Amino acid sequence: MTMTSPAPTGPLPSLDDFAAMADEHTPLVRPERIGMLLAGSDSQGQQRIDVEAVACTGSTNVDLMQRVTSLTRPLLLVADRQTAGRGRAGRPWRAAPEDSLTFSLAWRFERPMHALLGLPLAVGVALAEALEVFGVRPQLKWPNDVLREGAKLAGILIETASDGRRGDATWAVIGIGLNLGVPQGLEQELQRAIAAVPELRKPPRETVLAIIASALAEVLTEFEQRGFGAFVRRWETFHAYAGQAVKIVDNGRLLHEGRAVGVDMMGRFLLDTEAGQVAVMVGDLSLRLQDG
């Protein structure tokens, strides 16, 4: 007996529908193009970075953390969409492909993990300086946020793992989410202002990502050689709250309040209080303006 499939009850997919379904699996960026741009700006071969791109994944940080023990060179992983993207303290990072750039860079340091103090701040410097190439004037909020006109523009999440092949080497996976646009209703939902750089929608995405990756490579190379001390002044050039009254909060509990000074050689936040100057280490802390 011959079995037949039931006739479809709805309209057949159009050619546009098939194209849209194919696009779900085709990344918006061409990794080979990013690689070519990086190679063209690196005549001495000091910033050799492999590049991969995917249309969708859970988290580029998680993906790279699972692969670091098998990597032999730095790897940039770009994703149009992340279904489980995270910020600090596991906070979700929400972004649509057309409104954001989301990517992670795995980078190997010939340093033990404890020698990477200040790395998130150095990465912030790299991202801020890369944005200046496009005429954007960003600000840095300790420890790892990039602002524009006081509103959050980008977030940085760094995770580390010891290199199993060498005890004194460390892999860092640097995740970055950058807003190109603000989805309608998101600011109201989150009850805070969100910044964007729509200017970065005009150049090809590959160009933007190559410039950011090149800036990261330069900063990470210098960081390995000199530590965060080499970046203190550069970070303070972008300091969002310099000289302003701020407070440090831990899960809703006020720890310190005073006037923001800057950062020290270890990347600690310096605060002038009534009891004198204090240096705050990075942790699950929140830095806010006193009237915010």
PDB file of C-alpha atoms in Angstrom:
ATOM      1  CA  MET A   1       0.000   0.000   0.000  1.00  0.00           C
ATOM      2  CA  THR A   2       1.330   3.425  -0.911  1.00  0.00           C
ATOM      3  CA  MET A   3       1.476   6.022   1.866  1.00  0.00           C
ATOM      4  CA  THR A   4       0.934   9.647   0.957  1.00  0.00           C
ATOM      5  CA  SER A   5       1.646  12.773   2.974  1.00  0.00           C
ATOM      6  CA  PRO A   6      -1.278  15.030   3.807  1.00  0.00           C
ATOM      7  CA  ALA A   7      -1.606  18.119   1.678  1.00  0.00           C
ATOM      8  CA  PRO A   8      -0.382  21.328   3.344  1.00  0.00           C
ATOM      9  CA  THR A   9      -3.142  23.328   4.942  1.00  0.00           C
ATOM     10  CA  GLY A  10      -1.430  26.731   4.676  1.00  0.00           C
ATOM     11  CA  PRO A  11       0.292  28.662   1.901  1.00  0.00           C
ATOM     12  CA  LEU A  12       3.540  27.278   0.561  1.00  0.00           C
ATOM     13  CA  PRO A  13       6.711  29.136   1.601  1.00  0.00           C
ATOM     14  CA  SER A  14       7.773  31.800  -0.868  1.00  0.00           C
ATOM     15  CA  LEU A  15      11.299  32.309  -2.176  1.00  0.00           C
ATOM     16  CA  ASP A  16      11.646  35.195   0.311  1.00  0.00           C
ATOM     17  CA  ASP A  17      10.670  32.849   3.144  1.00  0.00           C
ATOM     18  CA  PHE A  18      13.358  30.376   2.120  1.00  0.00           C
ATOM     19  CA  ALA A  19      15.914  33.214   1.912  1.00  0.00           C
ATOM     20  CA  ALA A  20      14.972  34.376   5.405  1.00  0.00           C
ATOM     21  CA  MET A  21      15.349  30.829   6.778  1.00  0.00           C
ATOM     22  CA  ALA A  22      18.772  30.560   5.145  1.00  0.00           C
ATOM     23  CA  ASP A  23      19.807  33.918   6.621  1.00  0.00           C
ATOM     24  CA  GLU A  24      19.141  32.544  10.108  1.00  0.00           C
ATOM     25  CA  HIS A  25      22.192  30.332   9.582  1.00  0.00           C
ATOM     26  CA  THR A  26      24.328  32.862   7.683  1.00  0.00           C
ATOM     27  CA  PRO A  27      26.290  35.324   9.842  1.00  0.00           C
ATOM     28  CA  LEU A  28      26.013  39.018   9.057  1.00  0.00           C
ATOM     29  CA  VAL A  29      29.800  39.313   8.909  1.00  0.00           C
ATOM     30  CA  ARG A  30      32.399  37.546   6.804  1.00  0.00           C
ATOM     31  CA  PRO A  31      35.162  36.325   9.114  1.00  0.00           C
ATOM     32  CA  GLU A  32      37.657  36.064   6.266  1.00  0.00           C
ATOM     33  CA  ARG A  33      37.158  39.773   5.549  1.00  0.00           C
ATOM     34  CA  ILE A  34      37.852  40.683   9.187  1.00  0.00           C
ATOM     35  CA  GLY A  35      40.949  38.499   9.075  1.00  0.00           C
ATOM     36  CA  MET A  36      42.189  40.242   5.917  1.00  0.00           C
ATOM     37  CA  LEU A  37      41.693  43.678   7.450  1.00  0.00           C
ATOM     38  CA  LEU A  38      43.546  42.635  10.592  1.00  0.00           C
ATOM     39  CA  ALA A  39      46.418  41.210   8.570  1.00  0.00           C
ATOM     40  CA  GLY A  40      46.595  44.376   6.472  1.00  0.00           C
ATOM     41  CA  SER A  41      47.001  46.547   9.582  1.00  0.00           C
ATOM     42  CA  ASP A  42      49.601  44.237  11.147  1.00  0.00           C
ATOM     43  CA  SER A  43      52.643  44.255   8.910  1.00  0.00           C
ATOM     44  CA  GLN A  44      54.874  42.634  11.552  1.00  0.00           C
ATOM     45  CA  GLY A  45      52.491  39.768  12.288  1.00  0.00           C
ATOM     46  CA  GLN A  46      52.211  40.564  15.987  1.00  0.00           C
ATOM     47  CA  GLN A  47      48.411  40.516  16.096  1.00  0.00           C
ATOM     48  CA  ARG A  48      47.595  37.235  14.401  1.00  0.00           C
ATOM     49  CA  ILE A  49      44.014  36.530  15.336  1.00  0.00           C
ATOM     50  CA  ASP A  50      41.827  33.770  13.961  1.00  0.00           C
ATOM     51  CA  VAL A  51      38.261  34.872  13.268  1.00  0.00           C
ATOM     52  CA  GLU A  52      35.008  32.924  13.309  1.00  0.00           C
ATOM     53  CA  ALA A  53      31.397  34.076  12.996  1.00  0.00           C
ATOM     54  CA  VAL A  54      28.060  32.450  13.786  1.00  0.00           C
ATOM     55  CA  ALA A  55      24.500  33.603  13.291  1.00  0.00           C
ATOM     56  CA  CYS A  56      23.360  32.469  16.731  1.00  0.00           C
ATOM     57  CA  THR A  57      24.808  30.888  19.839  1.00  0.00           C
ATOM     58  CA  GLY A  58      24.149  30.757  23.547  1.00  0.00           C
ATOM     59  CA  SER A  59      27.174  32.793  24.609  1.00  0.00           C
ATOM     60  CA  THR A  60      30.409  33.526  22.766  1.00  0.00           C
ATOM     61  CA  ASN A  61      32.205  33.638  26.118  1.00  0.00           C
ATOM     62  CA  VAL A  62      30.973  30.176  27.054  1.00  0.00           C
ATOM     63  CA  ASP A  63      31.869  28.842  23.609  1.00  0.00           C
ATOM     64  CA  LEU A  64      35.447  30.117  23.844  1.00  0.00           C
ATOM     65  CA  MET A  65      35.920  29.095  27.476  1.00  0.00           C
ATOM     66  CA  GLN A  66      35.128  25.536  26.389  1.00  0.00           C
ATOM     67  CA  ARG A  67      37.782  25.706  23.668  1.00  0.00           C
ATOM     68  CA  VAL A  68      40.703  27.569  25.221  1.00  0.00           C
ATOM     69  CA  THR A  69      42.676  24.443  26.105  1.00  0.00           C
ATOM     70  CA  SER A  70      42.801  23.502  22.420  1.00  0.00           C
ATOM     71  CA  LEU A  71      43.560  26.951  20.979  1.00  0.00           C
ATOM     72  CA  THR A  72      47.026  27.822  19.736  1.00  0.00           C
ATOM     73  CA  ARG A  73      46.336  31.435  18.710  1.00  0.00           C
ATOM     74  CA  PRO A  74      43.978  34.220  19.739  1.00  0.00           C
ATOM     75  CA  LEU A  75      40.460  33.706  18.405  1.00  0.00           C
ATOM     76  CA  LEU A  76      37.744  36.288  17.773  1.00  0.00           C
ATOM     77  CA  LEU A  77      34.228  34.833  17.792  1.00  0.00           C
ATOM     78  CA  VAL A  78      31.435  37.069  16.506  1.00  0.00           C
ATOM     79  CA  ALA A  79      27.748  36.221  16.932  1.00  0.00           C
ATOM     80  CA  ASP A  80      24.762  38.034  15.445  1.00  0.00           C
ATOM     81  CA  ARG A  81      22.596  36.828  18.304  1.00  0.00           C
ATOM     82  CA  GLN A  82      23.355  35.383  21.745  1.00  0.00           C
ATOM     83  CA  THR A  83      20.505  33.653  23.515  1.00  0.00           C
ATOM     84  CA  ALA A  84      22.341  33.486  26.847  1.00  0.00           C
ATOM     85  CA  GLY A  85      24.569  36.555  26.702  1.00  0.00           C
ATOM     86  CA  ARG A  86      25.618  37.800  30.139  1.00  0.00           C
ATOM     87  CA  GLY A  87      26.998  40.876  31.800  1.00  0.00           C
ATOM     88  CA  ARG A  88      28.555  41.222  35.233  1.00  0.00           C
ATOM     89  CA  ALA A  89      27.154  39.038  38.008  1.00  0.00           C
ATOM     90  CA  GLY A  90      25.326  36.914  35.457  1.00  0.00           C
ATOM     91  CA  ARG A  91      22.993  39.709  34.376  1.00  0.00           C
ATOM     92  CA  PRO A  92      21.462  38.968  30.949  1.00  0.00           C
ATOM     93  CA  TRP A  93      22.630  40.982  27.946  1.00  0.00           C
ATOM     94  CA  ARG A  94      19.714  41.574  25.596  1.00  0.00           C
ATOM     95  CA  ALA A  95      20.378  42.629  22.036  1.00  0.00           C
ATOM     96  CA  ALA A  96      18.979  42.149  18.538  1.00  0.00           C
ATOM     97  CA  PRO A  97      21.406  41.549  15.652  1.00  0.00           C
ATOM     98  CA  GLU A  98      20.602  44.820  13.915  1.00  0.00           C
ATOM     99  CA  ASP A  99      21.004  46.778  17.152  1.00  0.00           C
ATOM    100  CA  SER A 100      24.300  45.446  18.448  1.00  0.00           C
ATOM    101  CA  LEU A 101      27.734  43.969  17.966  1.00  0.00           C
ATOM    102  CA  THR A 102      28.427  41.016  20.258  1.00  0.00           C
ATOM    103  CA  PHE A 103      31.710  39.142  20.239  1.00  0.00           C
ATOM    104  CA  SER A 104      34.409  37.558  22.386  1.00  0.00           C
ATOM    105  CA  LEU A 105      38.174  37.401  22.019  1.00  0.00           C
ATOM    106  CA  ALA A 106      40.231  34.585  23.519  1.00  0.00           C
ATOM    107  CA  TRP A 107      43.751  35.811  24.310  1.00  0.00           C
ATOM    108  CA  ARG A 108      46.649  33.962  25.930  1.00  0.00           C
ATOM    109  CA  PHE A 109      48.864  35.748  28.449  1.00  0.00           C
ATOM    110  CA  GLU A 110      52.268  34.559  29.584  1.00  0.00           C
ATOM    111  CA  ARG A 111      51.198  35.630  33.066  1.00  0.00           C
ATOM    112  CA  PRO A 112      49.506  33.813  35.937  1.00  0.00           C
ATOM    113  CA  MET A 113      45.921  34.688  36.661  1.00  0.00           C
ATOM    114  CA  HIS A 114      46.717  36.878  39.681  1.00  0.00           C
ATOM    115  CA  ALA A 115      48.920  39.076  37.473  1.00  0.00           C
ATOM    116  CA  LEU A 116      45.950  40.220  35.365  1.00  0.00           C
ATOM    117  CA  LEU A 117      44.681  42.831  37.827  1.00  0.00           C
ATOM    118  CA  GLY A 118      43.243  45.800  35.973  1.00  0.00           C
ATOM    119  CA  LEU A 119      42.630  43.885  32.742  1.00  0.00           C
ATOM    120  CA  PRO A 120      38.930  44.912  32.447  1.00  0.00           C
ATOM    121  CA  LEU A 121      39.955  48.560  32.706  1.00  0.00           C
ATOM    122  CA  ALA A 122      42.665  48.154  30.049  1.00  0.00           C
ATOM    123  CA  VAL A 123      40.100  46.530  27.750  1.00  0.00           C
ATOM    124  CA  GLY A 124      37.828  49.514  28.367  1.00  0.00           C
ATOM    125  CA  VAL A 125      40.644  51.800  27.210  1.00  0.00           C
ATOM    126  CA  ALA A 126      41.044  49.750  24.018  1.00  0.00           C
ATOM    127  CA  LEU A 127      37.337  49.914  23.224  1.00  0.00           C
ATOM    128  CA  ALA A 128      37.096  53.639  24.011  1.00  0.00           C
ATOM    129  CA  GLU A 129      40.100  54.462  21.830  1.00  0.00           C
ATOM    130  CA  ALA A 130      38.696  52.346  18.980  1.00  0.00           C
ATOM    131  CA  LEU A 131      35.377  54.213  19.178  1.00  0.00           C
ATOM    132  CA  GLU A 132      37.235  57.521  18.922  1.00  0.00           C
ATOM    133  CA  VAL A 133      38.382  56.439  15.455  1.00  0.00           C
ATOM    134  CA  PHE A 134      34.747  56.798  14.397  1.00  0.00           C
ATOM    135  CA  GLY A 135      34.332  60.216  15.995  1.00  0.00           C
ATOM    136  CA  VAL A 136      32.561  58.871  19.088  1.00  0.00           C
ATOM    137  CA  ARG A 137      33.569  60.314  22.470  1.00  0.00           C
ATOM    138  CA  PRO A 138      32.915  57.550  25.028  1.00  0.00           C
ATOM    139  CA  GLN A 139      33.325  57.542  28.803  1.00  0.00           C
ATOM    140  CA  LEU A 140      34.523  54.761  31.093  1.00  0.00           C
ATOM    141  CA  LYS A 141      32.707  53.781  34.263  1.00  0.00           C
ATOM    142  CA  TRP A 142      34.695  51.663  36.688  1.00  0.00           C
ATOM    143  CA  PRO A 143      35.175  48.787  36.463  1.00  0.00           C
ATOM    144  CA  ASN A 144      33.980  47.662  33.042  1.00  0.00           C
ATOM    145  CA  ASP A 145      31.243  49.759  31.456  1.00  0.00           C
ATOM    146  CA  VAL A 146      31.506  52.117  28.500  1.00  0.00           C
ATOM    147  CA  LEU A 147      29.140  55.092  28.562  1.00  0.00           C
ATOM    148  CA  ARG A 148      28.025  57.767  26.152  1.00  0.00           C
ATOM    149  CA  GLU A 149      26.639  60.973  27.631  1.00  0.00           C
ATOM    150  CA  GLY A 150      26.204  59.141  30.926  1.00  0.00           C
ATOM    151  CA  ALA A 151      24.195  56.186  29.586  1.00  0.00           C
ATOM    152  CA  LYS A 152      25.496  52.643  29.113  1.00  0.00           C
ATOM    153  CA  LEU A 153      26.836  52.042  25.629  1.00  0.00           C
ATOM    154  CA  ALA A 154      28.810  48.818  26.007  1.00  0.00           C
ATOM    155  CA  GLY A 155      29.596  46.151  28.562  1.00  0.00           C
ATOM    156  CA  ILE A 156      32.697  44.039  29.092  1.00  0.00           C
ATOM    157  CA  LEU A 157      32.804  40.591  30.680  1.00  0.00           C
ATOM    158  CA  ILE A 158      36.152  38.832  31.172  1.00  0.00           C
ATOM    159  CA  GLU A 159      36.568  35.220  32.228  1.00  0.00           C
ATOM    160  CA  THR A 160      39.892  33.461  32.753  1.00  0.00           C
ATOM    161  CA  ALA A 161      41.278  29.942  32.762  1.00  0.00           C
ATOM    162  CA  SER A 162      44.742  28.577  33.433  1.00  0.00           C
ATOM    163  CA  ASP A 163      46.494  27.148  30.420  1.00  0.00           C
ATOM    164  CA  GLY A 164      46.657  23.446  31.239  1.00  0.00           C
ATOM    165  CA  ARG A 165      49.803  23.093  29.175  1.00  0.00           C
ATOM    166  CA  ARG A 166      51.714  25.738  31.178  1.00  0.00           C
ATOM    167  CA  GLY A 167      51.043  26.646  34.786  1.00  0.00           C
ATOM    168  CA  ASP A 168      52.177  30.268  34.484  1.00  0.00           C
ATOM    169  CA  ALA A 169      50.067  31.106  31.432  1.00  0.00           C
ATOM    170  CA  THR A 170      46.430  32.233  31.414  1.00  0.00           C
ATOM    171  CA  TRP A 171      43.724  32.418  28.786  1.00  0.00           C
ATOM    172  CA  ALA A 172      41.383  35.388  29.059  1.00  0.00           C
ATOM    173  CA  VAL A 173      38.070  35.406  27.208  1.00  0.00           C
ATOM    174  CA  ILE A 174      36.960  38.987  26.699  1.00  0.00           C
ATOM    175  CA  GLY A 175      33.280  39.410  25.869  1.00  0.00           C
ATOM    176  CA  ILE A 176      31.955  42.719  24.565  1.00  0.00           C
ATOM    177  CA  GLY A 177      28.438  43.870  23.762  1.00  0.00           C
ATOM    178  CA  LEU A 178      28.126  47.211  21.956  1.00  0.00           C
ATOM    179  CA  ASN A 179      24.830  48.962  21.254  1.00  0.00           C
ATOM    180  CA  LEU A 180      24.313  50.225  17.702  1.00  0.00           C
ATOM    181  CA  GLY A 181      20.685  51.062  18.384  1.00  0.00           C
ATOM    182  CA  VAL A 182      18.138  51.000  21.197  1.00  0.00           C
ATOM    183  CA  PRO A 183      15.120  48.708  20.668  1.00  0.00           C
ATOM    184  CA  GLN A 184      11.796  50.419  21.220  1.00  0.00           C
ATOM    185  CA  GLY A 185      10.562  50.039  24.784  1.00  0.00           C
ATOM    186  CA  LEU A 186      13.810  48.657  26.209  1.00  0.00           C
ATOM    187  CA  GLU A 187      14.683  51.764  28.210  1.00  0.00           C
ATOM    188  CA  GLN A 188      11.238  51.777  29.790  1.00  0.00           C
ATOM    189  CA  GLU A 189      11.498  48.069  30.573  1.00  0.00           C
ATOM    190  CA  LEU A 190      14.928  48.413  32.205  1.00  0.00           C
ATOM    191  CA  GLN A 191      14.099  51.763  33.831  1.00  0.00           C
ATOM    192  CA  ARG A 192      17.371  53.345  32.742  1.00  0.00           C
ATOM    193  CA  ALA A 193      18.856  55.231  29.832  1.00  0.00           C
ATOM    194  CA  ILE A 194      20.681  53.255  27.157  1.00  0.00           C
ATOM    195  CA  ALA A 195      23.172  54.750  24.721  1.00  0.00           C
ATOM    196  CA  ALA A 196      23.965  53.681  21.180  1.00  0.00           C
ATOM    197  CA  VAL A 197      26.358  54.451  18.338  1.00  0.00           C
ATOM    198  CA  PRO A 198      24.194  54.503  15.193  1.00  0.00           C
ATOM    199  CA  GLU A 199      27.222  56.015  13.424  1.00  0.00           C
ATOM    200  CA  LEU A 200      28.754  52.532  13.399  1.00  0.00           C
ATOM    201  CA  ARG A 201      25.935  51.185  11.224  1.00  0.00           C
ATOM    202  CA  LYS A 202      27.299  53.035   8.202  1.00  0.00           C
ATOM    203  CA  PRO A 203      30.733  51.388   7.832  1.00  0.00           C
ATOM    204  CA  PRO A 204      30.811  47.647   7.079  1.00  0.00           C
ATOM    205  CA  ARG A 205      30.581  45.585  10.259  1.00  0.00           C
ATOM    206  CA  GLU A 206      33.810  43.863   9.304  1.00  0.00           C
ATOM    207  CA  THR A 207      35.627  47.204   9.342  1.00  0.00           C
ATOM    208  CA  VAL A 208      34.278  48.138  12.757  1.00  0.00           C
ATOM    209  CA  LEU A 209      35.146  44.756  14.241  1.00  0.00           C
ATOM    210  CA  ALA A 210      38.634  44.785  12.705  1.00  0.00           C
ATOM    211  CA  ILE A 211      39.402  48.212  14.178  1.00  0.00           C
ATOM    212  CA  ILE A 212      38.167  47.131  17.622  1.00  0.00           C
ATOM    213  CA  ALA A 213      40.061  43.822  17.464  1.00  0.00           C
ATOM    214  CA  SER A 214      43.241  45.616  16.384  1.00  0.00           C
ATOM    215  CA  ALA A 215      42.930  48.065  19.282  1.00  0.00           C
ATOM    216  CA  LEU A 216      42.389  45.160  21.671  1.00  0.00           C
ATOM    217  CA  ALA A 217      45.436  43.318  20.358  1.00  0.00           C
ATOM    218  CA  GLU A 218      47.660  46.370  20.822  1.00  0.00           C
ATOM    219  CA  VAL A 219      46.422  46.989  24.358  1.00  0.00           C
ATOM    220  CA  LEU A 220      46.609  43.324  25.411  1.00  0.00           C
ATOM    221  CA  THR A 221      50.156  43.050  24.103  1.00  0.00           C
ATOM    222  CA  GLU A 222      51.192  46.147  26.057  1.00  0.00           C
ATOM    223  CA  PHE A 223      49.298  44.975  29.132  1.00  0.00           C
ATOM    224  CA  GLU A 224      51.232  41.714  29.148  1.00  0.00           C
ATOM    225  CA  GLN A 225      54.520  43.594  28.991  1.00  0.00           C
ATOM    226  CA  ARG A 226      53.778  46.446  31.396  1.00  0.00           C
ATOM    227  CA  GLY A 227      50.632  45.676  33.401  1.00  0.00           C
ATOM    228  CA  PHE A 228      47.795  48.078  34.092  1.00  0.00           C
ATOM    229  CA  GLY A 229      50.141  50.788  35.332  1.00  0.00           C
ATOM    230  CA  ALA A 230      50.762  51.742  31.707  1.00  0.00           C
ATOM    231  CA  PHE A 231      47.059  52.524  31.259  1.00  0.00           C
ATOM    232  CA  VAL A 232      46.156  54.542  34.355  1.00  0.00           C
ATOM    233  CA  ARG A 233      46.394  57.927  32.653  1.00  0.00           C
ATOM    234  CA  ARG A 234      44.702  56.680  29.504  1.00  0.00           C
ATOM    235  CA  TRP A 235      41.800  55.305  31.560  1.00  0.00           C
ATOM    236  CA  GLU A 236      41.432  58.556  33.477  1.00  0.00           C
ATOM    237  CA  THR A 237      41.197  60.450  30.163  1.00  0.00           C
ATOM    238  CA  PHE A 238      37.818  58.758  29.712  1.00  0.00           C
ATOM    239  CA  HIS A 239      36.763  58.685  33.396  1.00  0.00           C
ATOM    240  CA  ALA A 240      33.004  59.288  33.447  1.00  0.00           C
ATOM    241  CA  TYR A 241      32.708  60.399  37.094  1.00  0.00           C
ATOM    242  CA  ALA A 242      35.975  62.272  37.674  1.00  0.00           C
ATOM    243  CA  GLY A 243      35.555  64.698  40.572  1.00  0.00           C
ATOM    244  CA  GLN A 244      31.881  63.843  41.083  1.00  0.00           C
ATOM    245  CA  ALA A 245      30.120  62.686  44.253  1.00  0.00           C
ATOM    246  CA  VAL A 246      29.616  58.925  44.018  1.00  0.00           C
ATOM    247  CA  LYS A 247      28.749  55.947  46.180  1.00  0.00           C
ATOM    248  CA  ILE A 248      29.807  52.311  46.212  1.00  0.00           C
ATOM    249  CA  VAL A 249      26.954  49.883  46.836  1.00  0.00           C
ATOM    250  CA  ASP A 250      27.090  46.153  47.555  1.00  0.00           C
ATOM    251  CA  ASN A 251      23.733  44.420  46.984  1.00  0.00           C
ATOM    252  CA  GLY A 252      21.876  47.534  48.062  1.00  0.00           C
ATOM    253  CA  ARG A 253      24.148  48.193  51.050  1.00  0.00           C
ATOM    254  CA  LEU A 254      26.120  51.434  51.035  1.00  0.00           C
ATOM    255  CA  LEU A 255      29.848  50.766  51.494  1.00  0.00           C
ATOM    256  CA  HIS A 256      31.464  54.107  50.687  1.00  0.00           C
ATOM    257  CA  GLU A 257      30.545  57.541  49.479  1.00  0.00           C
ATOM    258  CA  GLY A 258      32.736  60.440  48.518  1.00  0.00           C
ATOM    259  CA  ARG A 259      34.350  62.131  45.539  1.00  0.00           C
ATOM    260  CA  ALA A 260      35.677  60.069  42.632  1.00  0.00           C
ATOM    261  CA  VAL A 261      39.417  60.485  42.126  1.00  0.00           C
ATOM    262  CA  GLY A 262      40.468  57.871  39.577  1.00  0.00           C
ATOM    263  CA  VAL A 263      42.215  54.497  39.632  1.00  0.00           C
ATOM    264  CA  ASP A 264      45.543  53.233  40.914  1.00  0.00           C
ATOM    265  CA  MET A 265      48.207  50.984  39.365  1.00  0.00           C
ATOM    266  CA  MET A 266      46.223  47.877  40.317  1.00  0.00           C
ATOM    267  CA  GLY A 267      42.975  49.118  38.819  1.00  0.00           C
ATOM    268  CA  ARG A 268      41.387  49.888  42.188  1.00  0.00           C
ATOM    269  CA  PHE A 269      38.888  52.741  42.279  1.00  0.00           C
ATOM    270  CA  LEU A 270      40.084  55.709  44.343  1.00  0.00           C
ATOM    271  CA  LEU A 271      37.550  57.609  46.391  1.00  0.00           C
ATOM    272  CA  ASP A 272      38.055  60.616  48.677  1.00  0.00           C
ATOM    273  CA  THR A 273      35.814  60.176  51.724  1.00  0.00           C
ATOM    274  CA  GLU A 274      35.405  62.036  55.011  1.00  0.00           C
ATOM    275  CA  ALA A 275      37.660  59.394  56.573  1.00  0.00           C
ATOM    276  CA  GLY A 276      40.345  59.780  53.908  1.00  0.00           C
ATOM    277  CA  GLN A 277      41.066  58.172  50.563  1.00  0.00           C
ATOM    278  CA  VAL A 278      39.973  54.572  50.045  1.00  0.00           C
ATOM    279  CA  ALA A 279      40.853  52.125  47.272  1.00  0.00           C
ATOM    280  CA  VAL A 280      38.034  49.812  46.205  1.00  0.00           C
ATOM    281  CA  MET A 281      38.776  46.438  44.646  1.00  0.00           C
ATOM    282  CA  VAL A 282      36.671  45.058  41.837  1.00  0.00           C
ATOM    283  CA  GLY A 283      33.893  42.764  42.961  1.00  0.00           C
ATOM    284  CA  ASP A 284      30.143  42.501  42.610  1.00  0.00           C
ATOM    285  CA  LEU A 285      29.885  46.157  43.515  1.00  0.00           C
ATOM    286  CA  SER A 286      27.892  48.982  41.960  1.00  0.00           C
ATOM    287  CA  LEU A 287      29.299  52.450  41.382  1.00  0.00           C
ATOM    288  CA  ARG A 288      26.682  55.184  41.173  1.00  0.00           C
ATOM    289  CA  LEU A 289      26.384  58.919  41.292  1.00  0.00           C
ATOM    290  CA  GLN A 290      25.145  60.000  44.714  1.00  0.00           C
ATOM    291  CA  ASP A 291      21.998  61.524  43.249  1.00  0.00           C
ATOM    292  CA  GLY A 292      21.358  58.427  41.110  1.00  0.00           C
TER     293      GLY A 292
END
